[in-house]
Amino acid sequence: MTDQPRLVLVTGASRGIGRAAALHLARQGDLVIAVARSKAALEKLDDEIRALGNEAVLVPMDLKDARGIETLGKVIGEKFGRLDGFVANAGVLGTLGPLETCGPRSFEETIEVNLTANWRLIRAVAPWLHQSAAPRAVFVTSSVAASPQAFWGPYQASKAGLEAMVTGWADETEKMALRVNIFDPGGTRTDMRAAAKPGEDPMTLPTAEAVAAELVKLVSPDETRTGARIRYRDLQTANG
């Protein structure tokens, strides 16, 4: 039915760019499936979405929970039978420092959340994306994936792997209705950025709300690109 709201899954929806994206989607009338670790933060997001006159589906879940991801896919299929959009935003910074001293637990967790969980999510939700008339997926990356630098080893490895995986998926589905893209927000005024760059003036960076406004366009039915790597900075330059 054409009057149905678009159903969009957002991971990392409780803070930063993910939270801003969830609110933006709700504001435009989409039904958001909001995934995050913090139940309290999700409930606060839900209050804000209800204040906008909309509703959300809350999924408190750690993305290291492989069985939980499988269950999420099954529930989406049973409850809705389709998924129109997927904003893969969740990520962890991990340990910054010399690669030689990075502990295995920190390295493995960074890869698990930023890369492996997204593969699991693709497996879980792809069948329902293919049931949508205009399915769209976008994965949030980082500039260090394309330009690696010292002390960012696990994080940039996870994001480089994510980009390779997602670009391959876009190529595999090129002749289908699904459009799959990568979004690089660049430096953004978020808690993660503050942790990574503690000496940086946050007021020199764009807000999560401004970045999310561009991000959510990539899950719109109007988006026709696939396999593209879109940088927020380039969009701002193009817009003057």
Short mmCIF file of C-alpha atoms in Angstrom, two decimals, residues 2-226:
data_model
loop_
_atom_site.label_atom_id
_atom_site.label_comp_id
_atom_site.label_asym_id
_atom_site.label_seq_id
_atom_site.Cartn_x
_atom_site.Cartn_y
_atom_site.Cartn_z
CA THR A 2 1.35 3.40 -0.99
CA ASP A 3 0.09 5.11 2.18
CA GLN A 4 2.21 2.91 4.46
CA PRO A 5 5.07 4.69 6.22
CA ARG A 6 8.53 3.55 5.24
CA LEU A 7 10.03 1.14 7.75
CA VAL A 8 13.66 1.99 8.52
CA LEU A 9 16.10 0.13 10.79
CA VAL A 10 18.67 2.36 12.52
CA THR A 11 21.52 0.90 14.56
CA GLY A 12 23.32 2.97 17.16
CA ALA A 13 20.10 4.94 17.48
CA SER A 14 20.46 6.14 21.07
CA ARG A 15 23.06 8.87 20.58
CA GLY A 16 25.04 10.93 18.11
CA ILE A 17 24.38 10.62 14.40
CA GLY A 18 22.16 7.54 14.83
CA ARG A 19 19.86 9.29 17.29
CA ALA A 20 19.65 12.35 15.07
CA ALA A 21 18.88 10.15 12.06
CA ALA A 22 16.12 8.32 13.94
CA LEU A 23 14.51 11.63 14.93
CA HIS A 24 14.79 12.99 11.39
CA LEU A 25 13.16 9.88 9.93
CA ALA A 26 10.38 9.98 12.51
CA ARG A 27 9.82 13.67 11.81
CA GLN A 28 9.24 12.91 8.13
CA GLY A 29 6.74 10.17 8.99
CA ASP A 30 8.83 7.01 8.73
CA LEU A 31 8.49 4.16 11.24
CA VAL A 32 11.87 3.64 12.89
CA ILE A 33 13.18 0.37 14.31
CA ALA A 34 15.72 1.78 16.76
CA VAL A 35 18.56 -0.51 17.89
CA ALA A 36 21.00 0.40 20.67
CA ARG A 37 22.54 -1.11 23.78
CA SER A 38 20.95 1.28 26.29
CA LYS A 39 17.28 0.66 27.04
CA ALA A 40 17.04 3.92 29.00
CA ALA A 41 18.47 5.93 26.10
CA LEU A 42 16.08 4.24 23.67
CA GLU A 43 13.14 5.07 25.92
CA LYS A 44 14.21 8.72 25.95
CA LEU A 45 14.39 8.63 22.15
CA ASP A 46 10.93 7.08 22.09
CA ASP A 47 9.56 9.92 24.20
CA GLU A 48 10.92 12.43 21.70
CA ILE A 49 9.50 10.52 18.74
CA ARG A 50 6.09 10.33 20.43
CA ALA A 51 6.26 14.07 21.00
CA LEU A 52 6.58 14.38 17.22
CA GLY A 53 3.33 12.44 16.83
CA ASN A 54 5.02 9.27 15.62
CA GLU A 55 6.07 5.97 17.17
CA ALA A 56 9.12 3.72 17.09
CA VAL A 57 9.98 0.07 17.59
CA LEU A 58 12.65 -0.17 20.29
CA VAL A 59 15.23 -2.96 20.22
CA PRO A 60 17.68 -2.88 23.15
CA MET A 61 20.48 -5.11 21.91
CA ASP A 62 24.25 -5.44 21.89
CA LEU A 63 25.37 -6.02 18.31
CA LYS A 64 27.82 -8.65 19.53
CA ASP A 65 24.72 -10.79 20.15
CA ALA A 66 24.66 -12.93 17.00
CA ARG A 67 21.48 -14.76 17.99
CA GLY A 68 19.79 -11.46 18.80
CA ILE A 69 20.51 -10.21 15.28
CA GLU A 70 19.02 -13.37 13.79
CA THR A 71 15.92 -12.94 15.96
CA LEU A 72 15.61 -9.30 14.88
CA GLY A 73 15.49 -10.37 11.25
CA LYS A 74 12.83 -12.99 11.97
CA VAL A 75 10.67 -10.53 13.93
CA ILE A 76 10.86 -7.94 11.13
CA GLY A 77 9.71 -10.59 8.70
CA GLU A 78 6.89 -11.87 10.91
CA LYS A 79 5.62 -8.46 11.99
CA PHE A 80 6.09 -6.39 8.82
CA GLY A 81 7.07 -8.70 5.96
CA ARG A 82 9.41 -6.06 4.54
CA LEU A 83 12.08 -3.50 5.39
CA ASP A 84 12.39 -0.30 3.36
CA GLY A 85 15.56 1.21 4.77
CA PHE A 86 18.63 0.24 6.78
CA VAL A 87 20.92 2.83 8.39
CA ALA A 88 23.96 0.90 9.69
CA ASN A 89 25.38 3.53 11.99
CA ALA A 90 26.46 1.69 15.17
CA GLY A 91 30.16 1.50 15.84
CA VAL A 92 32.80 1.50 18.56
CA LEU A 93 36.05 3.42 18.58
CA GLY A 94 38.00 0.71 20.35
CA THR A 95 41.48 1.32 21.69
CA LEU A 96 43.55 4.06 20.09
CA GLY A 97 47.29 3.59 20.40
CA PRO A 98 50.20 1.56 19.02
CA LEU A 99 49.01 -1.51 17.16
CA GLU A 100 51.77 -3.57 18.79
CA THR A 101 50.28 -3.01 22.24
CA CYS A 102 46.59 -3.37 21.37
CA GLY A 103 45.05 -6.21 23.36
CA PRO A 104 43.23 -9.03 21.56
CA ARG A 105 39.97 -8.43 23.38
CA SER A 106 39.77 -4.79 22.28
CA PHE A 107 40.81 -5.62 18.72
CA GLU A 108 38.27 -8.43 18.39
CA GLU A 109 35.43 -6.36 19.85
CA THR A 110 36.10 -3.51 17.41
CA ILE A 111 36.00 -5.90 14.45
CA GLU A 112 32.95 -7.69 15.89
CA VAL A 113 30.82 -4.54 16.23
CA ASN A 114 32.00 -2.50 13.25
CA LEU A 115 32.36 -5.27 10.68
CA THR A 116 31.05 -8.70 11.65
CA ALA A 117 27.78 -7.42 13.12
CA ASN A 118 27.02 -5.62 9.86
CA TRP A 119 27.54 -8.85 7.93
CA ARG A 120 25.14 -10.55 10.31
CA LEU A 121 22.64 -7.73 9.90
CA ILE A 122 22.86 -7.97 6.12
CA ARG A 123 22.09 -11.69 6.32
CA ALA A 124 19.21 -11.08 8.71
CA VAL A 125 17.45 -8.22 6.94
CA ALA A 126 18.30 -8.65 3.25
CA PRO A 127 15.31 -10.97 2.60
CA TRP A 128 12.97 -8.27 3.89
CA LEU A 129 14.73 -5.44 2.05
CA HIS A 130 14.10 -7.37 -1.15
CA GLN A 131 10.36 -7.34 -0.32
CA SER A 132 10.30 -3.53 -0.44
CA ALA A 133 9.40 -1.60 -3.58
CA ALA A 134 12.33 0.79 -3.01
CA PRO A 135 14.82 -0.74 -0.57
CA ARG A 136 17.79 1.37 0.52
CA ALA A 137 20.77 0.68 2.78
CA VAL A 138 23.55 2.97 3.95
CA PHE A 139 26.60 2.15 6.07
CA VAL A 140 28.46 4.77 8.08
CA THR A 141 32.23 4.70 7.62
CA SER A 142 35.18 6.90 8.59
CA SER A 143 37.81 8.88 6.72
CA VAL A 144 40.54 6.69 8.26
CA ALA A 145 39.29 3.73 6.20
CA ALA A 146 40.51 5.47 3.04
CA SER A 147 43.48 7.26 4.65
CA PRO A 148 44.88 5.09 7.47
CA GLN A 149 46.96 6.79 10.13
CA ALA A 150 49.04 5.89 13.16
CA PHE A 151 47.32 4.65 16.32
CA TRP A 152 43.91 3.92 14.73
CA GLY A 153 44.70 0.29 13.78
CA PRO A 154 41.64 -1.74 14.88
CA TYR A 155 39.10 0.97 14.08
CA GLN A 156 40.39 1.77 10.61
CA ALA A 157 40.80 -1.92 9.81
CA SER A 158 37.17 -2.55 10.75
CA LYS A 159 35.94 0.36 8.62
CA ALA A 160 38.11 -0.56 5.64
CA GLY A 161 36.73 -4.09 5.83
CA LEU A 162 33.21 -2.71 6.08
CA GLU A 163 33.68 -0.60 2.96
CA ALA A 164 35.03 -3.54 0.96
CA MET A 165 32.19 -5.79 2.10
CA VAL A 166 29.45 -3.24 1.41
CA THR A 167 30.84 -2.26 -2.00
CA GLY A 168 30.83 -5.93 -2.94
CA TRP A 169 27.23 -6.30 -1.78
CA ALA A 170 26.24 -3.28 -3.85
CA ASP A 171 27.83 -4.90 -6.90
CA GLU A 172 26.04 -8.19 -6.23
CA THR A 173 22.65 -6.45 -6.04
CA GLU A 174 23.22 -3.85 -8.75
CA LYS A 175 20.48 -5.19 -11.01
CA MET A 176 17.95 -5.44 -8.16
CA ALA A 177 15.81 -2.69 -6.66
CA LEU A 178 18.13 -2.42 -3.65
CA ARG A 179 20.48 0.59 -3.53
CA VAL A 180 23.48 0.26 -1.17
CA ASN A 181 25.83 3.12 -0.34
CA ILE A 182 28.54 4.21 2.11
CA PHE A 183 28.44 7.51 4.02
CA ASP A 184 31.48 9.23 5.50
CA PRO A 185 30.30 11.90 7.96
CA GLY A 186 33.77 13.26 8.65
CA GLY A 187 34.43 14.95 11.97
CA THR A 188 31.10 15.48 13.74
CA ARG A 189 30.17 16.96 17.10
CA THR A 190 29.60 13.65 18.93
CA ASP A 191 30.85 11.93 22.08
CA MET A 192 32.86 9.45 19.99
CA ARG A 193 34.66 12.26 18.20
CA ALA A 194 35.41 13.96 21.53
CA ALA A 195 36.93 10.71 22.82
CA ALA A 196 39.06 10.35 19.70
CA LYS A 197 40.15 13.98 19.51
CA PRO A 198 40.03 15.36 23.06
CA GLY A 199 41.92 18.57 22.20
CA GLU A 200 39.65 19.53 19.32
CA ASP A 201 37.17 22.42 19.56
CA PRO A 202 33.78 20.74 18.96
CA MET A 203 32.27 24.04 17.83
CA THR A 204 34.36 23.79 14.65
CA LEU A 205 32.50 20.63 13.66
CA PRO A 206 29.05 20.13 12.15
CA THR A 207 26.33 18.90 14.47
CA ALA A 208 25.01 15.35 14.42
CA GLU A 209 21.67 16.79 13.31
CA ALA A 210 23.19 18.48 10.25
CA VAL A 211 25.07 15.33 9.25
CA ALA A 212 22.05 13.08 9.83
CA ALA A 213 19.91 15.25 7.56
CA GLU A 214 22.17 14.23 4.67
CA LEU A 215 22.56 10.64 5.82
CA VAL A 216 18.84 9.87 5.81
CA LYS A 217 18.50 11.02 2.20
CA LEU A 218 20.37 7.86 1.28
CA VAL A 219 17.47 5.68 2.46
CA SER A 220 14.92 7.73 0.53
CA PRO A 221 13.17 6.14 -2.48
CA ASP A 222 14.59 9.05 -4.49
CA GLU A 223 18.17 7.76 -4.04
CA THR A 224 19.29 6.07 -7.27
CA ARG A 225 23.04 5.59 -6.68
CA THR A 226 24.48 2.30 -5.53
#
